[in-house]
Each structure stands twice: as C-alpha cells, then as structure tokens.
Amino acid sequence: MAYQPKSYRKFAATTATAAMVASAVAPVASLAAGFTDVAPQYKEAVDFLVSTGATNGKTETQFGVYEEITRLDAAVILAKLLKLDVDNAKDAGFTDVPKDRAKYVNALVEAGVLNGKGDGKFGAYDKLTRVQMAKIVANAYKLEKQNDSALPFTDVNATWAPFVKALYDNGVTSGKTPTSFGAYQNITRGDFARFVFKAANVNVAPAVVSVSAINAKTLEVKFNKAVDDTKAKFEVKRGNITANVSKITWNKDKTAAQIELASKLFAGDYTVNVTGLTDQVLTGTVKVENEKVAKIEIASDLAVLTGTSSVSVGYKVYNQYGEDITAKTTITATSSSGSASADAAKGIVNITGLTNPKAGDKLSLTLVHGETATATSKVLTVSDASKVSEVTIEGLYNADKKELSEDTRDADFYLLINAKDQYGNELKASDLNASSVVVNSSNPLVAKATASDFKEITVDGKKRIALKLDTSTATAGKTTVSIISLASAKVAQYEVEVKEGAKVDNFVLSQPELAVAKEKVVLPFEAYDKQGNKVNKYELLNAVRVTSTAGSVAFVKDAKANTTNLVLDLTSVTNPTKVTVTAITPTQKVVNLVVDVKEAAKPVYIAGVKDVTTNVEVGQKFELGLSNIVVKDQYEREFKLTDKVGTGAGQYQIKAMIPSNTVLDFVSSQDTIDANADKIVLKGQAKGTETVTLTLLDNAGNPIAGSEFSFTSRVAAADEYVSYEVKAIDPLYDDSKVDINAASDTDSYVRDVVVYGVLANGQKVVLPSSAYTVTSSTKGIEVIQPNTSHGYQLNVQAAETSGTGTSLVQYAKDATEAKGTAVITINANGKQLTQEFTITQAKPQVASVKFDKNLVDNGVANVADSSGNISAANLFALVTGATVEDQYGETVTINPANGAITFADTTTASSSILVTDYTSVGTANHTIIGNGTASVAISGADNGETFKATFNFGGYQVPVKVVVGD
C-alpha cells in the first residue's frame, strides 16, 4: 500500500472537479505554466509538487527541471509531501544539515524513510543518485514488489534491487533502457518530481481530470493516472442524446483517450461517462461551441500572373481547432483592382479584369467571412507565372511496402516527388507535365516513366506528388530516373533498382515411402533459391523442368492447403519397374531420382467389420455390406472394393461362412457379396454364440489364402436381458404451424424410438419393435406404429384447425421449447422405461453441406468461364449432387440453378454468394457485379485465376476456392 497525503487527495479532487466544467478553449490552468523550463512530460509532476506546497521552484520562472537534486532538497520536498510532524521529530544528530532544515531530515529518519551516510553525516549537499531515490521513494510510499520475477536491469546490485523492484513492479519506473536503470547516475529535479508523482498515484483511484474538444469531431479525456485501456468503456452524451462514437485512440502512457465521434460537435455541454475502471462512473463535461471560422490566411505576398489580365494567390481558412476548412467555407474576396473571387475547392483567389498587369505591380486583397466577421488583408506584389523550378525525389514507394523485383513488378511503384516554383511555393501533381518537365530513364528495360505519369496519391494520410513507374516488363538491374525542369534546367535524379526475382537454384528429391503401379504418388522435395531461402511458391517451382522415364510427373498446386506437390502419375504403369525422375532448375542444376515402383495394389485380407451391430435377438437379422467390411491390401492400406466386385478381371467377392445354421442362418442364402448381391444377411435362429468367417474370393470364386476374418455374433432371447435401455431421442421439430392441414402432414420430422436389451456381460441387443410398446401422454405428440419399413416413431401432430396455424403442443408463455415424455413398456414382463425428449419450434436451417467430390474436392472447384463470364448459375451448379441436411438431420433441397432452398417442411430460404480474394493472372481485367447476392456475376475472368466464393445458404456459410477453367 502507498501512503497518500491528504493534501494531494484534496488537490486531485479539486483539480478534477474544476476540469470537468472546463471549456474547449480554456482548459484547466497549469501551475507549471509559470516555469519556462518545464517540458510537457514534466508538467503534471511539477503541478503536483507546487500545488502541495512542497516546492516553489528554483526561481519564479525556473523549476530547475534539468538540474541535479541534492539529498537535502529531496528530503525537504518529500517531508512536506508526506505531511510529517517535522516540529516534534527526534534529532537525528547529523552535523552537515543546516538548522533551519534539519527538522525535515529528522522526520524522514524517524519515519524510516532514509538514513545518513555514516560518521554523523547526512551528505546534505551530495547529489542524490537514482538508486538512493528508489530507496527513499519506496520507503516513503510503502511500495513493495508484486511478484518474484527477475529485475531486468543489469546495473542494480543486491543492496538496491528490492527498492528498484518495488518501483518497477508498481509502474513507477521502466528504467533508462530495457536493461539499464541508470543506477548510479545523479537524478534531476524533473525526474525526481516524476518519480514522486507516480509513486503517490500508485494506489489512487482513476479519475477524470479534464475533458476538452481538440477538433471538430474529437473529445479528449485526460485521467489522473495511467488506466487499463482494455477495461475502459466510454459513453458520450449531449444533453439526453447519446452521440455515436467512431473511434477511440489512447496515448502511449494510457493517461488520455481521444474519442472521435461519427458526426461533428454541436454547441452544448458534452458529458463523457467512463465505466469499467472503478465501481463508480467517472464523469467529465465540456462546453463546446459550433465549428466556426477562427482565422483566414493569405498564403503568399505574391500574386502570380495567370493570364494577360489576371492573377491568383492561395489562401487557407481555419476553424477554432486549427483545422483546414477552406474547401467547405464561403468567403468574400475584394481587391483594390479588378474583380476578386475565391475558389474554395482549390483554395485560390482569382483576380481578373486587371489592366496590363506586370511583375512588380501592387494591389491589396481583403478576405472576409461574413458570419463570424473574420477577415484578413494583405498587399500583394504581382509576379511572373508560377513555373516548376526545383524538383527533388524523396524515394521509392509501394503502398504494400513491397520491394521492387522481377517477382513484384506487377505491383504499383512510385517515386515520391517534392516540387516548388520559383517563389518557393509547393506545387501539385497537376503542375508537373510535359510542358514543365522532362522525364528520362537511363535503362527503360529496368523501369521507365514519362511526364504524363505524375499522380496525386495519399501517403500516411497526406496527399503527395508521385511519379508512377512502368515496371510491367522490368528486368533485374538499375536505372537512373531523371526529372529536368524546363524553366530552371535543374535536374533531380534517383537510382531505381529492380532486384532479381527468386529462382529455384538448389533442388533436392527424396524417395517416397511407397510408389505403387496404377497409382499417383507425391515425391518429397525441397527447393531453395540462391540465398538459401526455401521456395514454396508454385510459380517458382513450376519453372523447374521435371520429367520421368515412365508415367508423367508435374507440380500440382493444392489450393486448399496452399502448398505445391510434385506428383508422379503411375496410373499408366502396370508392372513393377524402376522410374527415373529428372529435375532441372532454372540455374541449370540437374537432379535425378530412381523410384522403385511396386506391383499394383490388390486386396489380400479382411481386417474387420465396422458400423454394424452383430448381436441380435432370436428372429432378428443383421446385414453386412461393403461399407461394413474393412479390406487391406498387401501394403497394409485399406482397399476399397466399391467398384471391384464381380467375376471380371481384377474383380473380387466376399463370402461368409458359419459352422452350422443352428444359432445363425443366412436369409435367402445371402452369404456372398458378388455381382448379384450387395450384402450378406444373417438371422438369429436360437440363443447362443456363433462364429462368422468372412473370406475374400478372386473373380473365379477361389478363396484368397490368408484373407479370412472371423468374429463372434451373439443371438439373444428375451429371457436373457438383465435390464433395458432407451436410446436418447433427438429433438422433435414442431412443424405443425407449417403442416396445418392434417391431410398434408408429411411426417417429415419424425424421431425413431430405439430400445436395447442389456445382457449380463453388458452387451446390448437392439430389440424388435414387437418386443415393446410405446406410448406418450404429451399433448400434441403422436406415436406412429411400426410397420415393415420402420419401428416406433414420434411425431408432432398437425394443427386441428386447417389454416389457423395453431400448435397442439403446450408451451410456456413466450417459450419456443417444451418437454415431452415417452413410456416404453416391455411386452414380455411389463417393465417400463421413461424417456424425456425436447420439442422445439426452431425453424429448419441448413446445418451441413457435403459437395459431390467430382465438383468440389477438398474445398476447391474448377468453374469454366464462357468467354470470360461466370454467372451465379455457374457457381450454384456446384451444389449439384450435394448432400445437404438441416439441424434435425432431414434432407434439404438446394436448386443448383439459383440456390433456392426448400426444407422438408416445405418452407423456403434463399442463398447468396460473396466473391473475395480474387487473384488475377497478369493484369486484372475482371469485373464483379451483384456481389453478395444470388445474382453475382464476373466478367473478364481468365483461365488460372482464382477467387473465394462464400456460399450463404440461408445463414450457413461454406467457402469454396474457385479456379477459373476446366
């Protein structure tokens, strides 16, 4: 905890109160303003010391900010700040302290803040070092370390480290540098004031010190200390109206925030409320005037000839905040000769109708803003027409900070220009042209420009003259760009260098883990440029020439992973062989790799079954399809038999065998997956266990040796179950308000009721629907009876009255969900189970979209353009064959022509497409219209160009990277 003098608390409160009603023109007065040597960074601290009476400075005009402070002066200031009882303090016995100030030192010693140097000496007139200061300030304000982390300063020894750590942890100091405290340097009066001020504020609650208007749209809030900018929340009100805040910017020290409003400030009292910093709302108020003209300036003493009877001169209009408001302010111009008129858009006064004006003539000009009566006058001297006299080239500029190279030559590069006329006036880009300058490039193959390439661009918020360089065909090298003034013959030059583009210089090929005939394999590689930097960019890798002695090899861009693979295509290779791959880099380095190609993959054994329950009740059946049987090839990889079942060459069959048909038997002799049957079907005959063996057969029906896989199936009887379980029922969608006519209720959103019998060993068996009965007394819920295609199901009943849209489900007021209960009764023994479920009115929404892999593979699609045009229909066509479901698992239909969405309850929604991240090939010629709608269209698309198409299916977004071309 830090000791807080009452005088300072009073000072802070008084200052803050006064500041809250300060006007934008007259902020709270600074006590340090009377000192001429107090820089802004010292002002608050000096105000603090002077206001508390701790010091009055060295003189009336000098605080002595940069003078080193003595131990005695520091002691007097600190004792006064702490309001110690100096008159009754015990004499410390120092012989070098003057009697009139000994009481201050005595009080500090008695309070344990400081001590002497030994031998009865205090060192009164010795300079105070920074570590000594750390000790007395830490002691004075009872500051302690806040953690056990190491002090970052390397120049603080163990004696002083605890005190410096206390200041560092409490934000009183950050050191001279990140690693140096300046431990044994003498401290100045200004820095001593800052240390004391910060220490005194360590445990002071944040407060608003002042609010002021600093420009026509911005208020600045100052705090009494650094605050947490992540917690501060601002509200700005003018009377009872809350102003919209556009942006908040904090200063580096987090002691002030600038609040930029969305609109201009109007006359009135603006109150800023700050929350999040303390338990109380911090408030400050400022009285603001409407924006007004405060000053008009005539920019020059010279009126430049613009014709045989006319001259012109620039001018500026400023508001009360010093902002340039020339372009939006109407003023009246009057001249002693001719007729004067102000062009606000250009900031120029044109004086016309002069009689034979010539250089050296005099005339007076007066500018007046009528509403505020602000005026200015100046006697002007007529001068010759402005001409480009001096040009300087500041440097090369690219908005994205790219380096000019052969790889970046398609980007926009400029030379930043400063230009003045013969009178020293700054010129504009429009003043530089073929009539005023000559532009030359010593090597146009590197870069070139002409006098017609001067532009006005914005750099760091300021308008600048820029010469646009033509680098579209740039080659590596240097060129000198010269700009010659035709009026003065002065020359400005700048050397432009185009760096050599990155090229693959070193290419390393490695063996793949496995290369198999009739397949594609990715070859591991590493590529480096001449500087040893790794090269990953497709365009650079594709410059490496790769060939193979069999099959084909090429670099393939993986747009989704943003990587490039080197793919050896062996689909045309039928037998084991050796294939040599050769790579030649652009720098003519050659690399060879011999790839050992193995025999084509073939199924060799069955590894298991998946996604099927092989435990059944007597009389029930289970099925095994290709998707349930895991087959491995000779390389221990999963082998898909999807299109390889039959008796033709290269085709296979799977046969199931059982020892007897006592426990299990095949249904209709369905024991083989072959050209005639896509599944094996087994039915429980009697309770017990049975071993089922699956065997791979070749196309002739011969078993493949070692391919067998066996598993045990359990056939249970109803009297074996020790308990029962009900599978959780998914939420039921209340579509009754849609299907209000009972005759049209399609029962789209039904939910299955699944019941398990549990055996003594914990195994579960799905019960047939004939083994139990399902009922529900929940109003609005119907139980659909089982039939040959399904078991028991639950459904929300349609409304009773056609056209009313009234739900039969009873919901609490304003609720969109309700709870229901199903009761399952086991027919054989009367045991009952209760299962709760949720009924919801949440309307269907697209929840998942799985594209057809032939159209969208790993998030990437190819879309052919028609003469450079891509329509929304071309993009929506990508959903053809897609599997789309809502949040209830029901199928959703999306029209591939226009993206129209139809849900299972017949409600509809619309789709849109947002095109972003368009990457052009060469110069960008494409145009996008209707972006973000269902009618987006692209014209001027070229093959190889890419973009991201984000499909919005009624709120569900799916990004797809689109490559233009087949």
PDB file of N, CA and C in Angstrom, residues 273-317:
ATOM      1  N   ASN A 273     -19.015   9.756 -19.951  1.00  0.00           N
ATOM      2  CA  ASN A 273     -19.097   8.805 -18.847  1.00  0.00           C
ATOM      3  C   ASN A 273     -18.151   7.638 -19.130  1.00  0.00           C
ATOM      4  N   VAL A 274     -17.313   7.322 -18.140  1.00  0.00           N
ATOM      5  CA  VAL A 274     -16.348   6.248 -18.294  1.00  0.00           C
ATOM      6  C   VAL A 274     -16.661   5.165 -17.271  1.00  0.00           C
ATOM      7  N   THR A 275     -16.892   3.951 -17.752  1.00  0.00           N
ATOM      8  CA  THR A 275     -17.152   2.818 -16.861  1.00  0.00           C
ATOM      9  C   THR A 275     -16.061   1.769 -17.051  1.00  0.00           C
ATOM     10  N   GLY A 276     -15.992   0.854 -16.088  1.00  0.00           N
ATOM     11  CA  GLY A 276     -15.054  -0.249 -16.190  1.00  0.00           C
ATOM     12  C   GLY A 276     -13.750  -0.046 -15.452  1.00  0.00           C
ATOM     13  N   LEU A 277     -13.478   1.195 -15.014  1.00  0.00           N
ATOM     14  CA  LEU A 277     -12.213   1.474 -14.322  1.00  0.00           C
ATOM     15  C   LEU A 277     -12.370   1.434 -12.808  1.00  0.00           C
ATOM     16  N   THR A 278     -13.522   1.839 -12.306  1.00  0.00           N
ATOM     17  CA  THR A 278     -13.808   1.805 -10.872  1.00  0.00           C
ATOM     18  C   THR A 278     -15.250   1.334 -10.713  1.00  0.00           C
ATOM     19  N   ASP A 279     -15.667   1.193  -9.470  1.00  0.00           N
ATOM     20  CA  ASP A 279     -17.045   0.808  -9.202  1.00  0.00           C
ATOM     21  C   ASP A 279     -18.013   1.933  -9.550  1.00  0.00           C
ATOM     22  N   GLN A 280     -17.499   3.154  -9.593  1.00  0.00           N
ATOM     23  CA  GLN A 280     -18.323   4.310  -9.899  1.00  0.00           C
ATOM     24  C   GLN A 280     -18.098   4.755 -11.342  1.00  0.00           C
ATOM     25  N   VAL A 281     -19.084   5.444 -11.890  1.00  0.00           N
ATOM     26  CA  VAL A 281     -18.945   6.021 -13.223  1.00  0.00           C
ATOM     27  C   VAL A 281     -18.100   7.283 -13.117  1.00  0.00           C
ATOM     28  N   LEU A 282     -17.044   7.364 -13.916  1.00  0.00           N
ATOM     29  CA  LEU A 282     -16.212   8.568 -13.963  1.00  0.00           C
ATOM     30  C   LEU A 282     -16.803   9.507 -15.008  1.00  0.00           C
ATOM     31  N   THR A 283     -16.962  10.778 -14.636  1.00  0.00           N
ATOM     32  CA  THR A 283     -17.688  11.710 -15.496  1.00  0.00           C
ATOM     33  C   THR A 283     -16.910  13.000 -15.674  1.00  0.00           C
ATOM     34  N   GLY A 284     -16.978  13.545 -16.866  1.00  0.00           N
ATOM     35  CA  GLY A 284     -16.403  14.851 -17.155  1.00  0.00           C
ATOM     36  C   GLY A 284     -17.257  15.550 -18.188  1.00  0.00           C
ATOM     37  N   THR A 285     -17.295  16.871 -18.135  1.00  0.00           N
ATOM     38  CA  THR A 285     -18.150  17.658 -19.032  1.00  0.00           C
ATOM     39  C   THR A 285     -17.340  18.778 -19.664  1.00  0.00           C
ATOM     40  N   VAL A 286     -17.667  19.090 -20.891  1.00  0.00           N
ATOM     41  CA  VAL A 286     -17.024  20.198 -21.585  1.00  0.00           C
ATOM     42  C   VAL A 286     -18.089  20.961 -22.366  1.00  0.00           C
ATOM     43  N   LYS A 287     -17.980  22.270 -22.385  1.00  0.00           N
ATOM     44  CA  LYS A 287     -18.890  23.111 -23.153  1.00  0.00           C
ATOM     45  C   LYS A 287     -18.264  23.351 -24.512  1.00  0.00           C
ATOM     46  N   VAL A 288     -18.993  23.029 -25.535  1.00  0.00           N
ATOM     47  CA  VAL A 288     -18.475  23.102 -26.895  1.00  0.00           C
ATOM     48  C   VAL A 288     -19.251  24.130 -27.698  1.00  0.00           C
ATOM     49  N   GLU A 289     -18.539  24.853 -28.563  1.00  0.00           N
ATOM     50  CA  GLU A 289     -19.172  25.776 -29.488  1.00  0.00           C
ATOM     51  C   GLU A 289     -19.324  25.095 -30.846  1.00  0.00           C
ATOM     52  N   ASN A 290     -20.255  25.597 -31.654  1.00  0.00           N
ATOM     53  CA  ASN A 290     -20.335  25.116 -33.027  1.00  0.00           C
ATOM     54  C   ASN A 290     -19.030  25.440 -33.745  1.00  0.00           C
ATOM     55  N   GLU A 291     -18.696  24.618 -34.719  1.00  0.00           N
ATOM     56  CA  GLU A 291     -17.496  24.911 -35.501  1.00  0.00           C
ATOM     57  C   GLU A 291     -17.643  26.282 -36.147  1.00  0.00           C
ATOM     58  N   LYS A 292     -16.569  27.054 -36.103  1.00  0.00           N
ATOM     59  CA  LYS A 292     -16.630  28.408 -36.671  1.00  0.00           C
ATOM     60  C   LYS A 292     -15.292  28.767 -37.295  1.00  0.00           C
ATOM     61  N   VAL A 293     -15.331  29.758 -38.138  1.00  0.00           N
ATOM     62  CA  VAL A 293     -14.109  30.268 -38.740  1.00  0.00           C
ATOM     63  C   VAL A 293     -13.357  31.071 -37.693  1.00  0.00           C
ATOM     64  N   ALA A 294     -12.101  30.716 -37.459  1.00  0.00           N
ATOM     65  CA  ALA A 294     -11.296  31.421 -36.464  1.00  0.00           C
ATOM     66  C   ALA A 294     -10.183  32.241 -37.102  1.00  0.00           C
ATOM     67  N   LYS A 295      -9.749  31.834 -38.296  1.00  0.00           N
ATOM     68  CA  LYS A 295      -8.632  32.544 -38.915  1.00  0.00           C
ATOM     69  C   LYS A 295      -8.647  32.332 -40.419  1.00  0.00           C
ATOM     70  N   ILE A 296      -8.274  33.389 -41.157  1.00  0.00           N
ATOM     71  CA  ILE A 296      -8.094  33.303 -42.610  1.00  0.00           C
ATOM     72  C   ILE A 296      -6.678  33.769 -42.912  1.00  0.00           C
ATOM     73  N   GLU A 297      -5.969  33.023 -43.735  1.00  0.00           N
ATOM     74  CA  GLU A 297      -4.606  33.388 -44.104  1.00  0.00           C
ATOM     75  C   GLU A 297      -4.480  33.482 -45.616  1.00  0.00           C
ATOM     76  N   ILE A 298      -3.833  34.548 -46.077  1.00  0.00           N
ATOM     77  CA  ILE A 298      -3.451  34.648 -47.483  1.00  0.00           C
ATOM     78  C   ILE A 298      -2.067  34.028 -47.586  1.00  0.00           C
ATOM     79  N   ALA A 299      -1.930  33.035 -48.452  1.00  0.00           N
ATOM     80  CA  ALA A 299      -0.765  32.154 -48.408  1.00  0.00           C
ATOM     81  C   ALA A 299       0.538  32.795 -48.852  1.00  0.00           C
ATOM     82  N   SER A 300       0.485  33.887 -49.586  1.00  0.00           N
ATOM     83  CA  SER A 300       1.719  34.447 -50.137  1.00  0.00           C
ATOM     84  C   SER A 300       1.613  35.954 -50.256  1.00  0.00           C
ATOM     85  N   ASP A 301       2.769  36.585 -50.370  1.00  0.00           N
ATOM     86  CA  ASP A 301       2.810  38.035 -50.655  1.00  0.00           C
ATOM     87  C   ASP A 301       2.783  38.284 -52.151  1.00  0.00           C
ATOM     88  N   LEU A 302       2.829  37.217 -52.928  1.00  0.00           N
ATOM     89  CA  LEU A 302       2.897  37.337 -54.374  1.00  0.00           C
ATOM     90  C   LEU A 302       1.600  36.893 -55.017  1.00  0.00           C
ATOM     91  N   ALA A 303       1.137  37.689 -56.001  1.00  0.00           N
ATOM     92  CA  ALA A 303       0.003  37.309 -56.820  1.00  0.00           C
ATOM     93  C   ALA A 303       0.561  36.926 -58.183  1.00  0.00           C
ATOM     94  N   VAL A 304       0.408  35.653 -58.541  1.00  0.00           N
ATOM     95  CA  VAL A 304       1.055  35.124 -59.735  1.00  0.00           C
ATOM     96  C   VAL A 304       0.198  35.385 -60.964  1.00  0.00           C
ATOM     97  N   LEU A 305       0.841  35.867 -62.018  1.00  0.00           N
ATOM     98  CA  LEU A 305       0.156  36.103 -63.283  1.00  0.00           C
ATOM     99  C   LEU A 305      -0.366  34.788 -63.848  1.00  0.00           C
ATOM    100  N   THR A 306      -1.658  34.760 -64.178  1.00  0.00           N
ATOM    101  CA  THR A 306      -2.260  33.564 -64.771  1.00  0.00           C
ATOM    102  C   THR A 306      -2.802  33.842 -66.171  1.00  0.00           C
ATOM    103  N   GLY A 307      -2.695  35.087 -66.622  1.00  0.00           N
ATOM    104  CA  GLY A 307      -3.172  35.484 -67.949  1.00  0.00           C
ATOM    105  C   GLY A 307      -2.780  36.924 -68.213  1.00  0.00           C
ATOM    106  N   THR A 308      -3.280  37.455 -69.282  1.00  0.00           N
ATOM    107  CA  THR A 308      -2.916  38.842 -69.635  1.00  0.00           C
ATOM    108  C   THR A 308      -3.611  39.865 -68.756  1.00  0.00           C
ATOM    109  N   SER A 309      -4.675  39.447 -68.026  1.00  0.00           N
ATOM    110  CA  SER A 309      -5.399  40.402 -67.180  1.00  0.00           C
ATOM    111  C   SER A 309      -5.785  39.788 -65.843  1.00  0.00           C
ATOM    112  N   SER A 310      -5.081  38.732 -65.444  1.00  0.00           N
ATOM    113  CA  SER A 310      -5.485  38.049 -64.212  1.00  0.00           C
ATOM    114  C   SER A 310      -4.288  37.562 -63.414  1.00  0.00           C
ATOM    115  N   VAL A 311      -4.497  37.463 -62.087  1.00  0.00           N
ATOM    116  CA  VAL A 311      -3.505  36.903 -61.173  1.00  0.00           C
ATOM    117  C   VAL A 311      -4.238  36.007 -60.183  1.00  0.00           C
ATOM    118  N   SER A 312      -3.485  35.207 -59.428  1.00  0.00           N
ATOM    119  CA  SER A 312      -4.102  34.366 -58.400  1.00  0.00           C
ATOM    120  C   SER A 312      -3.162  34.228 -57.217  1.00  0.00           C
ATOM    121  N   VAL A 313      -3.749  33.899 -56.058  1.00  0.00           N
ATOM    122  CA  VAL A 313      -2.980  33.672 -54.848  1.00  0.00           C
ATOM    123  C   VAL A 313      -3.739  32.656 -53.986  1.00  0.00           C
ATOM    124  N   GLY A 314      -3.026  31.827 -53.271  1.00  0.00           N
ATOM    125  CA  GLY A 314      -3.659  30.831 -52.425  1.00  0.00           C
ATOM    126  C   GLY A 314      -4.102  31.402 -51.090  1.00  0.00           C
ATOM    127  N   TYR A 315      -5.041  30.703 -50.437  1.00  0.00           N
ATOM    128  CA  TYR A 315      -5.493  31.124 -49.110  1.00  0.00           C
ATOM    129  C   TYR A 315      -5.940  29.907 -48.320  1.00  0.00           C
ATOM    130  N   LYS A 316      -6.027  30.045 -47.007  1.00  0.00           N
ATOM    131  CA  LYS A 316      -6.473  28.988 -46.112  1.00  0.00           C
ATOM    132  C   LYS A 316      -7.462  29.554 -45.103  1.00  0.00           C
ATOM    133  N   VAL A 317      -8.451  28.737 -44.743  1.00  0.00           N
ATOM    134  CA  VAL A 317      -9.410  29.084 -43.691  1.00  0.00           C
ATOM    135  C   VAL A 317      -9.305  28.018 -42.606  1.00  0.00           C
TER     136      VAL A 317
END
